[in-house]
Short mmCIF file of C-alpha atoms in Angstrom, two decimals:
data_model
loop_
_atom_site.label_atom_id
_atom_site.label_comp_id
_atom_site.label_asym_id
_atom_site.label_seq_id
_atom_site.Cartn_x
_atom_site.Cartn_y
_atom_site.Cartn_z
CA MET A 20 -0.18 -0.23 -0.03
CA SER A 21 1.66 3.79 -0.67
CA ALA A 22 0.28 6.83 -0.50
CA THR A 23 0.26 8.68 -3.52
CA GLY A 24 0.63 12.13 -2.23
CA LEU A 25 -2.43 13.13 -4.02
CA SER A 26 -5.14 15.23 -2.09
CA LEU A 27 -8.02 15.30 -2.74
CA SER A 28 -9.99 18.16 -1.73
CA ALA A 29 -12.80 17.01 0.89
CA GLY A 30 -14.74 20.27 0.57
CA ALA A 31 -14.80 23.16 2.31
CA GLY A 32 -14.42 23.57 6.11
CA SER A 33 -12.91 20.11 5.76
CA PRO A 34 -9.95 19.93 8.96
CA ALA A 35 -8.40 17.49 6.93
CA ALA A 36 -8.25 16.54 2.71
CA TRP A 37 -7.74 12.42 1.61
CA SER A 38 -5.29 10.75 0.46
CA ARG A 39 -5.12 8.82 -2.44
CA VAL A 40 -3.25 5.30 -1.41
CA GLY A 41 -2.62 2.69 -4.33
CA VAL A 42 -3.40 -0.27 -2.76
CA GLY A 43 -2.72 -2.00 -6.30
CA SER A 44 -5.97 -2.45 -7.95
CA PRO A 45 -7.34 -0.40 -10.21
CA ASP A 46 -10.95 -1.54 -10.25
CA ILE A 47 -10.90 -0.15 -6.69
CA ALA A 48 -10.30 3.16 -5.06
CA VAL A 49 -8.93 4.10 -1.70
CA ALA A 50 -8.13 7.37 0.36
CA ASP A 51 -6.66 8.18 3.85
CA ARG A 52 -7.66 11.04 6.58
CA ASP A 53 -7.14 11.49 10.22
CA ALA A 54 -10.88 11.74 11.69
CA LEU A 55 -12.17 10.93 14.52
CA GLY A 56 -8.16 10.37 16.46
CA THR A 57 -7.58 7.86 14.18
CA THR A 58 -7.52 7.35 10.32
CA ALA A 59 -11.21 7.11 8.33
CA ARG A 60 -10.30 4.88 5.22
CA LEU A 61 -12.65 4.84 2.01
CA VAL A 62 -12.14 2.65 -0.32
CA VAL A 63 -15.49 2.14 -3.46
CA TRP A 64 -15.72 0.60 -6.20
CA PRO A 65 -16.54 1.56 -8.89
CA PRO A 66 -13.24 3.93 -8.60
CA GLU A 67 -15.14 6.60 -10.15
CA ASN A 68 -17.21 7.45 -7.56
CA LEU A 69 -15.01 8.05 -4.89
CA PRO A 70 -14.32 12.14 -5.62
CA ARG A 71 -18.45 12.88 -4.52
CA LEU A 72 -17.82 10.11 -1.75
CA LEU A 73 -15.51 11.49 0.06
CA ALA A 74 -18.36 14.53 1.49
CA VAL A 75 -20.10 12.09 2.16
CA VAL A 76 -18.21 10.64 4.34
CA ASP A 77 -16.90 13.82 5.82
CA SER A 78 -20.30 14.74 6.83
CA GLU A 79 -21.00 12.01 8.51
CA LEU A 80 -18.01 11.73 11.01
CA ALA A 81 -18.49 15.54 11.85
CA LEU A 82 -21.56 14.79 12.73
CA LEU A 83 -20.78 12.06 14.78
CA ASP A 84 -17.97 14.24 16.21
CA GLU A 85 -20.41 16.91 16.87
CA GLN A 86 -22.84 14.89 18.76
CA ALA A 87 -20.50 12.26 20.57
CA SER A 88 -17.12 13.55 21.44
CA ARG A 89 -17.00 13.97 24.95
CA PHE A 90 -13.10 15.58 23.56
CA ARG A 91 -14.80 18.32 21.65
CA ASP A 92 -15.88 21.23 24.60
CA ASP A 93 -18.62 22.51 21.98
CA SER A 94 -20.09 18.67 21.72
CA GLU A 95 -23.42 17.73 22.24
CA ILE A 96 -22.28 15.53 24.51
CA SER A 97 -19.99 17.90 26.75
CA ALA A 98 -22.92 19.95 26.79
CA LEU A 99 -25.00 17.54 28.47
CA HIS A 100 -21.57 16.63 31.28
CA GLN A 101 -20.95 20.77 31.61
CA ALA A 102 -24.87 20.79 31.96
CA GLY A 103 -24.56 17.64 34.71
CA ALA A 104 -27.54 15.38 35.88
CA GLY A 105 -30.66 15.86 34.45
CA SER A 106 -32.90 14.90 31.64
CA TYR A 107 -31.99 16.65 28.16
CA LEU A 108 -33.65 16.57 24.88
CA ILE A 109 -31.53 15.60 22.09
CA SER A 110 -30.71 14.91 18.39
CA ASP A 111 -31.03 12.68 16.71
CA GLY A 112 -28.39 11.64 16.56
CA LEU A 113 -26.82 11.28 19.59
CA ALA A 114 -30.13 9.64 20.47
CA GLU A 115 -29.43 6.74 17.62
CA ALA A 116 -25.54 6.70 19.55
CA VAL A 117 -26.43 6.41 22.97
CA GLY A 118 -29.23 4.08 22.39
CA ILE A 119 -26.60 1.81 20.69
CA ALA A 120 -24.17 1.87 23.24
CA LEU A 121 -26.82 1.16 25.74
CA ALA A 122 -27.75 -1.41 23.90
CA ALA A 123 -24.29 -3.27 23.94
CA ALA A 124 -24.48 -3.04 27.81
CA SER A 125 -27.65 -4.50 28.29
CA TRP A 126 -26.15 -6.92 25.88
CA THR A 127 -22.99 -7.95 26.99
CA ARG A 128 -24.70 -7.63 30.65
CA GLY A 129 -22.98 -4.21 31.51
CA LEU A 130 -18.92 -5.15 30.15
CA ALA A 131 -19.31 -2.98 27.68
CA ASP A 132 -20.46 0.53 29.76
CA PRO A 133 -20.47 4.22 28.52
CA THR A 134 -20.51 5.27 32.13
CA ILE A 135 -16.87 4.76 32.21
CA GLY A 136 -16.16 8.29 31.12
CA THR A 137 -15.14 8.71 34.32
CA ALA A 138 -13.10 6.30 35.27
CA LEU A 139 -11.12 7.22 31.79
CA ILE A 140 -10.72 10.33 32.85
CA SER A 141 -9.03 9.81 36.57
CA LEU A 142 -6.65 7.35 34.48
CA GLY A 143 -5.78 10.24 32.12
CA TYR A 144 -7.69 9.36 29.13
CA ASP A 145 -9.04 13.57 29.91
CA ARG A 146 -8.51 14.26 26.34
CA ASP A 147 -8.14 13.39 22.72
CA PHE A 148 -5.20 10.07 22.38
CA ALA A 149 -2.52 12.04 20.53
CA ALA A 150 -2.31 15.43 23.08
CA ILE A 151 -2.35 12.82 26.12
CA GLU A 152 0.51 13.32 28.84
CA PRO A 153 2.54 10.15 27.87
CA SER A 154 3.71 9.40 31.70
CA LEU A 155 1.84 10.53 35.17
CA ALA A 156 3.80 10.17 37.74
CA ALA A 157 0.62 10.19 40.74
CA PRO A 158 -1.02 6.83 40.81
CA PRO A 159 -4.27 6.26 40.01
CA PRO A 160 -7.08 6.84 41.88
CA ALA A 161 -9.09 4.86 44.14
CA ARG A 162 -13.09 5.25 42.37
CA ASP A 163 -15.71 3.70 43.49
CA ARG A 164 -17.67 2.13 40.42
CA GLY A 165 -20.48 4.69 39.97
CA PRO A 166 -24.11 4.23 38.70
CA GLY A 167 -23.32 2.63 36.04
CA TRP A 168 -25.53 2.40 32.85
CA GLN A 169 -28.61 0.97 34.62
CA ALA A 170 -29.10 4.89 35.83
CA VAL A 171 -29.18 6.46 32.14
CA ARG A 172 -32.20 6.38 30.88
CA LEU A 173 -33.24 6.80 26.79
CA SER A 174 -36.81 7.78 26.26
CA GLY A 175 -36.84 8.60 22.32
CA HIS A 176 -35.32 11.47 22.39
CA ILE A 177 -35.34 13.04 26.14
CA LEU A 178 -32.23 11.32 28.03
CA THR A 179 -32.05 11.47 31.39
CA VAL A 180 -27.94 11.12 33.05
CA PRO A 181 -27.25 10.98 37.44
CA ASP A 182 -25.08 12.71 38.85
CA GLY A 183 -21.54 11.60 38.14
CA VAL A 184 -21.84 10.03 35.12
CA VAL A 185 -19.90 11.20 32.05
CA LEU A 186 -20.78 9.03 29.49
CA ASP A 187 -18.08 7.49 26.93
CA LEU A 188 -19.13 6.11 23.77
CA GLY A 189 -16.34 4.55 22.53
CA ALA A 190 -16.39 0.47 22.55
CA THR A 191 -20.05 1.63 19.87
CA ALA A 192 -19.35 4.70 18.31
CA LYS A 193 -16.87 4.26 15.88
CA GLY A 194 -17.83 1.55 14.85
CA LEU A 195 -21.17 3.55 14.01
CA GLY A 196 -19.39 6.12 12.65
CA ALA A 197 -18.58 3.84 9.98
CA ASP A 198 -21.33 1.70 9.68
CA ARG A 199 -23.58 5.57 8.96
CA ALA A 200 -20.60 6.40 6.69
CA ALA A 201 -20.60 3.05 4.65
CA ARG A 202 -24.08 2.95 4.43
CA ALA A 203 -24.75 7.27 3.61
CA ALA A 204 -22.19 6.51 0.94
CA PHE A 205 -23.36 3.63 -0.94
CA ASP A 206 -27.76 5.97 -0.72
CA ALA A 207 -25.29 8.84 -2.54
CA ALA A 208 -23.97 6.35 -4.92
CA SER A 209 -26.75 4.44 -5.58
CA GLY A 210 -28.54 7.69 -5.71
CA SER A 211 -25.99 9.12 -8.48
CA ALA A 212 -26.32 5.80 -10.57
CA ALA A 213 -29.96 6.50 -10.44
CA ARG A 214 -29.27 9.83 -12.42
CA GLY A 215 -27.22 8.51 -14.86
CA GLY A 216 -24.23 8.53 -13.01
CA ALA A 217 -21.71 5.22 -12.65
CA ALA A 218 -23.76 2.16 -10.55
CA GLY A 219 -23.64 1.94 -6.64
CA GLY A 220 -20.80 -0.89 -6.60
CA GLY A 221 -19.21 -1.24 -3.13
CA VAL A 222 -18.48 0.69 -0.42
CA LEU A 223 -16.38 -0.50 2.81
CA VAL A 224 -15.34 2.17 5.30
CA SER A 225 -12.93 2.32 7.86
CA LEU A 226 -11.92 3.68 11.71
CA GLY A 227 -9.60 2.99 12.87
CA GLY A 228 -9.48 -1.00 11.41
CA ASP A 229 -13.23 -1.03 12.48
CA VAL A 230 -14.76 -1.71 9.27
CA ALA A 231 -18.57 -1.20 8.08
CA VAL A 232 -19.24 -2.49 4.36
CA ALA A 233 -21.83 -1.58 2.18
CA GLY A 234 -23.46 -2.19 -1.63
CA ARG A 235 -21.51 -5.20 -3.18
CA PRO A 236 -18.45 -6.31 -2.52
CA PRO A 237 -15.76 -7.23 -4.46
CA ALA A 238 -15.73 -10.70 -5.68
CA GLY A 239 -15.28 -12.81 -2.64
CA GLY A 240 -15.81 -10.48 -0.37
CA TRP A 241 -13.65 -7.42 0.47
CA PRO A 242 -10.18 -8.32 1.60
CA LEU A 243 -8.73 -7.41 4.95
CA LEU A 244 -6.01 -8.10 7.31
CA ILE A 245 -6.76 -9.06 11.12
CA ALA A 246 -3.49 -7.79 12.35
CA ASP A 247 -2.18 -8.04 16.27
CA GLU A 248 0.34 -4.56 17.18
CA HIS A 249 1.39 -5.55 20.53
CA ARG A 250 5.22 -4.53 19.67
CA GLN A 251 3.98 -1.39 20.64
CA THR A 252 3.25 -2.24 24.43
CA ARG A 253 6.92 -2.92 24.73
CA ALA A 254 7.72 0.43 22.81
CA VAL A 255 5.83 2.29 25.87
CA ARG A 256 6.87 0.21 29.06
CA ASN A 257 10.23 1.09 27.63
CA LEU A 258 9.72 4.84 27.33
CA ALA A 259 11.37 7.31 29.09
CA ALA A 260 9.57 10.12 31.52
CA GLY A 261 8.61 12.49 29.52
CA GLY A 262 8.73 10.90 25.65
CA ARG A 263 6.05 10.55 23.73
CA ILE A 264 3.77 7.74 22.71
CA PRO A 265 4.86 6.37 19.49
CA THR A 266 1.91 5.94 17.33
CA ALA A 267 3.20 3.88 14.86
CA ARG A 268 1.72 0.85 14.30
CA PHE A 269 3.72 -2.56 14.50
CA ALA A 270 1.76 -5.04 12.79
CA ASP A 271 2.71 -8.83 14.54
CA PRO A 272 3.10 -10.83 11.13
CA ALA A 273 3.23 -14.18 13.26
CA VAL A 274 -0.11 -13.62 14.23
CA ALA A 275 -1.53 -11.59 10.99
CA GLN A 276 -4.53 -12.85 8.36
CA GLN A 277 -6.10 -12.26 5.90
CA ILE A 278 -9.98 -12.60 5.50
CA ARG A 279 -12.28 -11.86 2.81
CA LEU A 280 -15.54 -10.09 4.56
CA GLY A 281 -19.17 -9.98 2.56
CA ARG A 282 -21.59 -8.06 4.78
CA GLY A 283 -22.00 -6.34 8.03
CA GLY A 284 -18.84 -5.25 10.64
CA LEU A 285 -15.70 -5.96 11.59
CA ALA A 286 -13.42 -4.57 14.81
CA THR A 287 -10.65 -5.11 16.15
CA SER A 288 -10.10 -4.68 19.69
CA SER A 289 -6.85 -4.57 21.60
CA VAL A 290 -5.43 -3.45 24.62
CA THR A 291 -1.85 -2.95 23.00
CA CYS A 292 -3.18 -0.01 21.38
CA ARG A 293 -3.66 3.50 23.06
CA GLN A 294 -1.38 2.92 25.65
CA TRP A 295 0.52 5.23 28.67
CA LEU A 296 1.59 5.18 31.50
CA ARG A 297 0.92 5.46 35.27
CA ALA A 298 2.42 5.32 37.81
CA GLY A 299 4.97 2.92 36.40
CA GLN A 300 1.97 1.10 35.17
CA VAL A 301 0.79 0.32 31.47
CA MET A 302 -2.43 2.27 30.61
CA HIS A 303 -4.99 1.15 28.13
CA HIS A 304 -8.45 2.48 26.99
CA ILE A 305 -10.62 -0.84 27.62
CA ILE A 306 -12.22 -0.07 31.18
CA ASP A 307 -13.22 -2.90 33.06
CA PRO A 308 -16.66 -1.64 34.46
CA ARG A 309 -15.91 -3.21 37.48
CA THR A 310 -13.15 -2.56 38.55
CA GLY A 311 -12.63 0.92 37.06
CA LEU A 312 -9.07 -0.02 35.72
CA PRO A 313 -8.18 -0.82 32.68
CA ALA A 314 -9.10 -4.85 31.70
CA ALA A 315 -6.60 -7.06 32.57
CA GLY A 316 -7.44 -10.48 30.86
CA PRO A 317 -5.76 -12.86 28.58
CA TRP A 318 -6.81 -11.86 25.80
CA ARG A 319 -4.49 -8.67 23.80
CA THR A 320 -6.37 -8.53 21.13
CA VAL A 321 -10.35 -9.45 19.56
CA SER A 322 -11.23 -9.26 16.28
CA VAL A 323 -15.29 -9.69 15.41
CA ALA A 324 -17.44 -9.99 12.68
CA ALA A 325 -21.39 -8.89 13.00
CA ALA A 326 -23.82 -7.77 11.76
CA SER A 327 -22.61 -3.85 11.75
CA CYS A 328 -19.81 -2.88 13.32
CA ALA A 329 -21.05 -1.06 15.75
CA GLU A 330 -22.09 -4.86 17.23
CA ALA A 331 -18.85 -5.49 16.02
CA ASN A 332 -17.46 -2.78 17.77
CA ALA A 333 -19.46 -3.80 21.43
CA ALA A 334 -18.52 -7.40 21.01
CA SER A 335 -14.95 -7.36 20.59
CA THR A 336 -14.36 -4.64 23.30
CA ALA A 337 -16.96 -6.81 25.37
CA ALA A 338 -14.86 -9.73 24.73
CA ILE A 339 -11.17 -8.63 25.47
CA ILE A 340 -13.26 -7.33 29.07
CA ALA A 341 -14.56 -11.09 29.95
CA GLY A 342 -11.57 -12.68 29.60
CA ASP A 343 -11.85 -16.03 30.31
CA GLN A 344 -15.43 -15.92 29.84
CA ALA A 345 -15.00 -14.87 26.48
CA VAL A 346 -14.77 -17.87 24.22
CA ARG A 347 -18.06 -19.03 25.00
CA TRP A 348 -19.76 -15.63 25.30
CA LEU A 349 -19.13 -15.03 21.56
CA SER A 350 -19.79 -18.94 20.73
CA GLU A 351 -23.29 -17.99 22.70
CA GLN A 352 -23.95 -15.06 20.02
CA GLY A 353 -22.55 -17.02 17.14
CA LEU A 354 -20.20 -14.30 15.99
CA PRO A 355 -17.04 -15.16 14.25
CA ALA A 356 -14.30 -14.42 16.18
CA ARG A 357 -10.17 -14.52 16.74
CA LEU A 358 -8.88 -14.17 20.11
CA ILE A 359 -5.25 -13.18 20.43
CA GLY A 360 -3.71 -14.15 23.98
CA HIS A 361 -0.81 -12.82 25.91
CA ASP A 362 1.26 -15.19 24.82
CA GLY A 363 0.16 -15.50 21.42
CA THR A 364 -2.60 -18.24 21.72
CA ILE A 365 -5.69 -18.30 19.10
CA ALA A 366 -8.70 -18.63 19.31
CA LEU A 367 -11.59 -19.20 17.06
CA THR A 368 -15.60 -18.94 16.87
CA GLY A 369 -18.13 -18.62 15.35
CA GLY A 370 -16.63 -20.05 12.10
CA TRP A 371 -14.20 -17.59 11.65
CA PRO A 372 -11.76 -18.93 8.45
CA THR A 373 -8.54 -21.50 9.62
CA VAL A 374 -6.95 -20.62 6.00
CA GLU A 375 -5.24 -17.60 4.59
CA GLY A 376 -8.03 -15.96 2.89
CA GLY A 377 -11.03 -17.40 4.51
CA LEU A 378 -14.62 -15.50 4.49
CA VAL A 379 -16.02 -14.71 7.52
CA GLU A 380 -19.58 -15.03 7.71
CA PRO A 381 -21.39 -11.96 10.14
CA PRO A 382 -25.52 -13.36 11.48
CA VAL A 383 -27.45 -11.45 9.20
CA THR A 384 -29.54 -10.47 12.01
CA SER A 385 -28.25 -8.05 14.94
CA ARG A 386 -28.42 -9.16 18.61
CA LEU A 387 -28.24 -5.82 19.15
CA ALA A 388 -31.80 -4.88 18.33
CA ALA A 389 -33.82 -6.45 20.50
CA CYS A 390 -31.96 -4.94 23.26
CA ARG A 391 -31.91 -1.81 21.77
CA ALA A 392 -35.47 -1.82 22.22
CA ARG A 393 -35.44 -2.70 25.73
CA VAL A 394 -33.21 0.38 26.82
CA SER A 395 -35.05 2.88 24.47
CA ARG A 396 -38.35 3.72 25.29
CA MET B 6 -83.86 -58.67 -29.12
CA ASP B 7 -86.74 -56.67 -26.31
CA ASP B 8 -84.59 -53.30 -25.86
CA ASP B 9 -85.01 -52.93 -21.23
CA ARG B 10 -85.85 -49.70 -21.91
CA ALA B 11 -88.57 -49.63 -23.17
CA GLY B 12 -90.40 -49.67 -20.42
CA GLY B 13 -93.18 -51.60 -18.99
CA PRO B 14 -96.76 -49.99 -20.73
CA ASP B 15 -96.18 -47.23 -17.87
CA ARG B 16 -94.05 -45.69 -19.11
CA VAL B 17 -95.05 -42.62 -20.86
CA ARG B 18 -92.65 -42.01 -23.83
CA LEU B 19 -92.18 -38.10 -24.62
CA PRO B 20 -91.79 -36.82 -27.67
CA GLY B 21 -89.35 -36.57 -29.95
CA HIS B 22 -88.02 -39.51 -28.49
CA ASP B 23 -86.33 -41.49 -30.95
CA GLU B 24 -85.35 -44.98 -29.89
CA ARG B 25 -83.54 -45.55 -33.28
CA SER B 26 -80.20 -43.08 -32.33
CA GLY B 27 -78.84 -45.90 -29.47
CA TYR B 28 -78.26 -43.35 -27.61
CA ARG B 29 -76.66 -44.04 -23.34
CA PRO B 30 -75.83 -40.71 -21.31
CA ALA B 31 -72.58 -43.15 -19.96
CA TYR B 32 -73.40 -40.99 -16.79
CA THR B 33 -74.46 -38.22 -15.30
CA TRP B 34 -71.93 -35.77 -14.31
CA PRO B 35 -72.61 -34.98 -10.38
CA ARG B 36 -69.95 -32.73 -10.62
CA ASP B 37 -67.28 -31.88 -12.38
CA ASP B 38 -64.18 -33.21 -10.73
CA TYR B 39 -66.21 -36.45 -9.95
CA ASP B 40 -64.26 -40.18 -11.50
CA PRO B 41 -66.37 -43.12 -11.99
CA PRO B 42 -65.33 -45.88 -10.59
CA GLY B 43 -63.75 -48.19 -13.03
CA GLY B 44 -62.97 -45.62 -15.02
CA TYR B 45 -64.32 -43.94 -18.66
CA GLY B 46 -63.32 -46.61 -20.77
CA PRO B 47 -63.19 -50.08 -21.67
CA PRO B 48 -62.58 -52.22 -19.12
CA GLY B 49 -58.51 -52.08 -17.64
CA TYR B 50 -57.94 -48.68 -19.23
CA GLY B 51 -58.71 -46.56 -15.50
CA PRO B 52 -59.16 -42.92 -15.98
CA PRO B 53 -58.58 -40.90 -18.47
CA GLY B 54 -55.57 -40.10 -20.16
CA ARG B 55 -54.11 -38.83 -22.85
CA TYR B 56 -54.13 -42.42 -24.25
CA TRP B 57 -57.46 -43.45 -23.73
CA PRO B 58 -59.10 -42.41 -27.87
CA GLY B 59 -62.20 -41.13 -26.20
CA TYR B 60 -60.45 -38.43 -23.67
CA VAL B 61 -60.27 -35.81 -25.54
CA ARG B 62 -63.66 -35.49 -27.66
CA ASP B 63 -65.22 -36.71 -24.25
CA GLY B 64 -63.37 -34.27 -21.37
CA GLY B 65 -62.94 -31.10 -22.98
CA ILE B 66 -62.61 -28.50 -20.57
CA ARG B 67 -63.01 -30.59 -18.06
CA SER B 68 -60.41 -32.89 -18.94
CA SER B 69 -58.04 -29.61 -18.58
CA ARG B 70 -59.05 -28.81 -15.48
CA ARG B 71 -58.06 -32.18 -14.00
CA ALA B 72 -54.38 -31.35 -15.93
CA SER B 73 -51.73 -32.51 -13.50
CA SER B 74 -50.64 -29.61 -11.99
CA TRP B 75 -47.05 -30.44 -11.79
CA THR B 76 -46.95 -30.27 -15.50
CA ALA B 77 -48.18 -27.14 -14.92
CA ALA B 78 -45.76 -26.50 -12.50
CA ALA B 79 -43.16 -27.58 -14.90
CA LEU B 80 -44.70 -25.07 -17.30
CA ILE B 81 -43.85 -21.88 -14.91
CA ALA B 82 -40.53 -22.88 -13.90
CA GLY B 83 -39.38 -23.39 -17.33
CA VAL B 84 -40.75 -20.23 -18.32
CA ALA B 85 -38.97 -18.80 -14.95
CA ALA B 86 -36.20 -20.35 -15.67
CA THR B 87 -35.56 -19.22 -19.42
CA THR B 88 -36.47 -15.57 -18.28
CA GLY B 89 -34.10 -15.73 -15.43
CA TYR B 90 -31.42 -17.00 -18.05
CA LEU B 91 -31.93 -14.28 -20.82
CA ALA B 92 -32.24 -10.96 -17.77
CA HIS B 93 -28.19 -12.82 -16.98
CA ALA B 94 -27.01 -13.46 -20.61
CA ILE B 95 -28.19 -10.04 -22.04
CA PRO B 96 -26.05 -7.75 -19.92
CA ALA B 97 -23.32 -9.94 -20.23
CA THR B 98 -23.00 -9.45 -23.92
CA GLY B 99 -22.36 -5.91 -23.54
CA THR B 100 -19.59 -6.27 -20.44
CA SER B 101 -15.56 -6.10 -20.61
CA SER B 102 -13.89 -9.62 -19.47
CA GLY B 103 -10.99 -8.42 -19.38
CA THR B 104 -8.53 -8.01 -16.41
CA GLY B 105 -6.67 -4.69 -17.55
CA LYS B 106 -7.11 -1.09 -16.16
CA GLY B 107 -10.45 0.01 -14.74
CA SER B 108 -12.15 -3.96 -16.86
CA ALA B 109 -14.62 -3.64 -13.88
CA HIS B 110 -16.36 -0.42 -14.64
CA LYS B 111 -15.85 -0.58 -18.14
CA ALA B 112 -18.29 -2.77 -18.20
CA GLN B 113 -21.22 -0.06 -16.33
CA GLN B 114 -22.50 1.44 -18.79
CA ALA B 115 -25.90 3.80 -19.61
CA HIS B 116 -28.52 3.03 -21.92
CA LYS B 117 -31.27 6.39 -22.31
CA ALA B 118 -34.23 5.91 -23.57
CA PRO B 119 -36.71 8.42 -23.84
CA GLY B 120 -37.52 9.44 -20.40
CA ARG B 121 -35.94 6.39 -19.17
CA THR B 122 -32.47 5.86 -17.39
CA VAL B 123 -31.59 1.72 -17.62
CA VAL B 124 -27.98 1.80 -15.46
CA ARG B 125 -26.29 -1.76 -15.59
CA ALA B 126 -24.82 -3.51 -12.88
CA PRO B 127 -20.98 -3.30 -13.18
CA SER B 128 -19.77 -6.95 -12.40
CA ALA B 129 -17.88 -7.12 -9.69
CA PRO B 130 -13.90 -6.34 -9.31
CA VAL B 131 -11.46 -8.97 -8.38
CA VAL B 132 -8.91 -7.80 -5.45
CA GLN B 133 -6.48 -10.18 -4.00
CA ALA B 134 -4.15 -7.18 -2.21
CA PRO B 135 -5.73 -5.99 2.08
CA VAL B 136 -8.15 -2.44 1.54
CA VAL B 137 -7.81 -2.91 5.57
CA THR B 138 -5.51 -3.64 8.51
CA SER B 139 -7.46 -4.46 11.57
CA GLY B 140 -5.47 -4.20 13.97
CA GLY B 141 -6.59 -2.80 17.23
CA SER B 142 -7.76 1.12 17.49
CA GLY B 143 -4.45 2.66 16.47
CA ALA B 144 -3.45 6.37 16.95
CA ALA B 145 -3.43 9.42 15.20
CA GLY B 146 -3.05 12.94 15.44
CA GLY B 147 -5.80 15.07 15.59
CA GLY B 148 -10.35 14.49 16.12
CA GLY B 149 -11.39 12.73 19.28
CA GLY B 150 -13.32 9.75 20.83
CA GLY B 151 -12.98 6.27 19.03
CA ASP B 152 -12.48 3.10 21.27
#
């Protein structure tokens, strides 16, 4: 893969330009840009659809950022946090994002809990990750468990937040963003086709490796590389106080696997990314709501495919936290998953292919849908 | 030979009745779908079928109603299969099978007719190299949020 250096205008007011990326196939078009604290990638075919779909993806990502980022003072969710406990009329987009986060909490029995924002802040993850203090001398403060996700109520567009709760939608929001962007881009491509433009074809949107697809995939499915970037752990452990956290990504070829995805979404959660030091201890961003501390289970990286990227995102996060119970829970859900242990052990569930280039077939039916109906009324 | 149907003295012959025609109604159909025991033809023929000599003439519309539902189903399936084949085969004649640059999207063609636009779906490209790496939430500069 190589960047061509070609900058693509994404429209006026866009904070980051897209860069065209070559992937060795003339029949698809790929572009990257920074977004939501990670890298957004848009892959489309036929390739002539790319220019007009960039603006569509930009719009979806900007909306999500304005609605659900706790790192922006002017976001809707930050306004709620600043206002404190109470009931608020919220936008369609934030209602959807909170509804999915609460549904994920219900589905995962509280493991993917959107009320862990307070714990993340107390551990030092209180700003955009690129600006985080890389090494804090003070030990993590003792934390009470807080009211938990059940204390947050969502009834239509009325969101009730109790005192002391900071919502962090990280377990689902990035997946939701990928889902929204892929759907909107495909709809735009299809609409363009109806007006005589290039036919809808297929769309893939990745936010930091969390992938949503829409439309028709390439023959055999979208080829994806499942990687494990655990070398970053060593880099952080060797980090001297005052240094910068490395953001370069190191894939371990020993555990990498190429797969294909034809529908739904796929997400990977890992404790080896987004790390920082606190009193000499390696912190990471996946918080066990039962302890208020970074999850300490046997799995360092979990990839899950599901009916949507938001669902895959929630499941991969929950599996890291579930620890010893992760394989059983994923199997019960019928979700294809690949788990890599700290010792390099690999476990597969739900028909995840054992062969290189195998097709991952996520369930067609959403596991979150029933939970969403329960928590959002 | 005496005719049993000649009747006794108490029978009255209706005007126009002509015994000499020898007409004997074979059966009075109680309803359209009734099959008399033993069939319609000579002994050994069984129910009427396409090989029974008198079938067409005697069955008429009624026999059409009894046409095998399997035959109808086979006809429908045949028409559907033919339609499907033609729907698939006709656009394919206009597509490119090359593997050179842009081969897949060249296949997509828009055909405009007065008041109507029909867009053919291009064939899906073959992509071998991974288009995305999924390995956890790698951080990049700028923005916010994310797992």
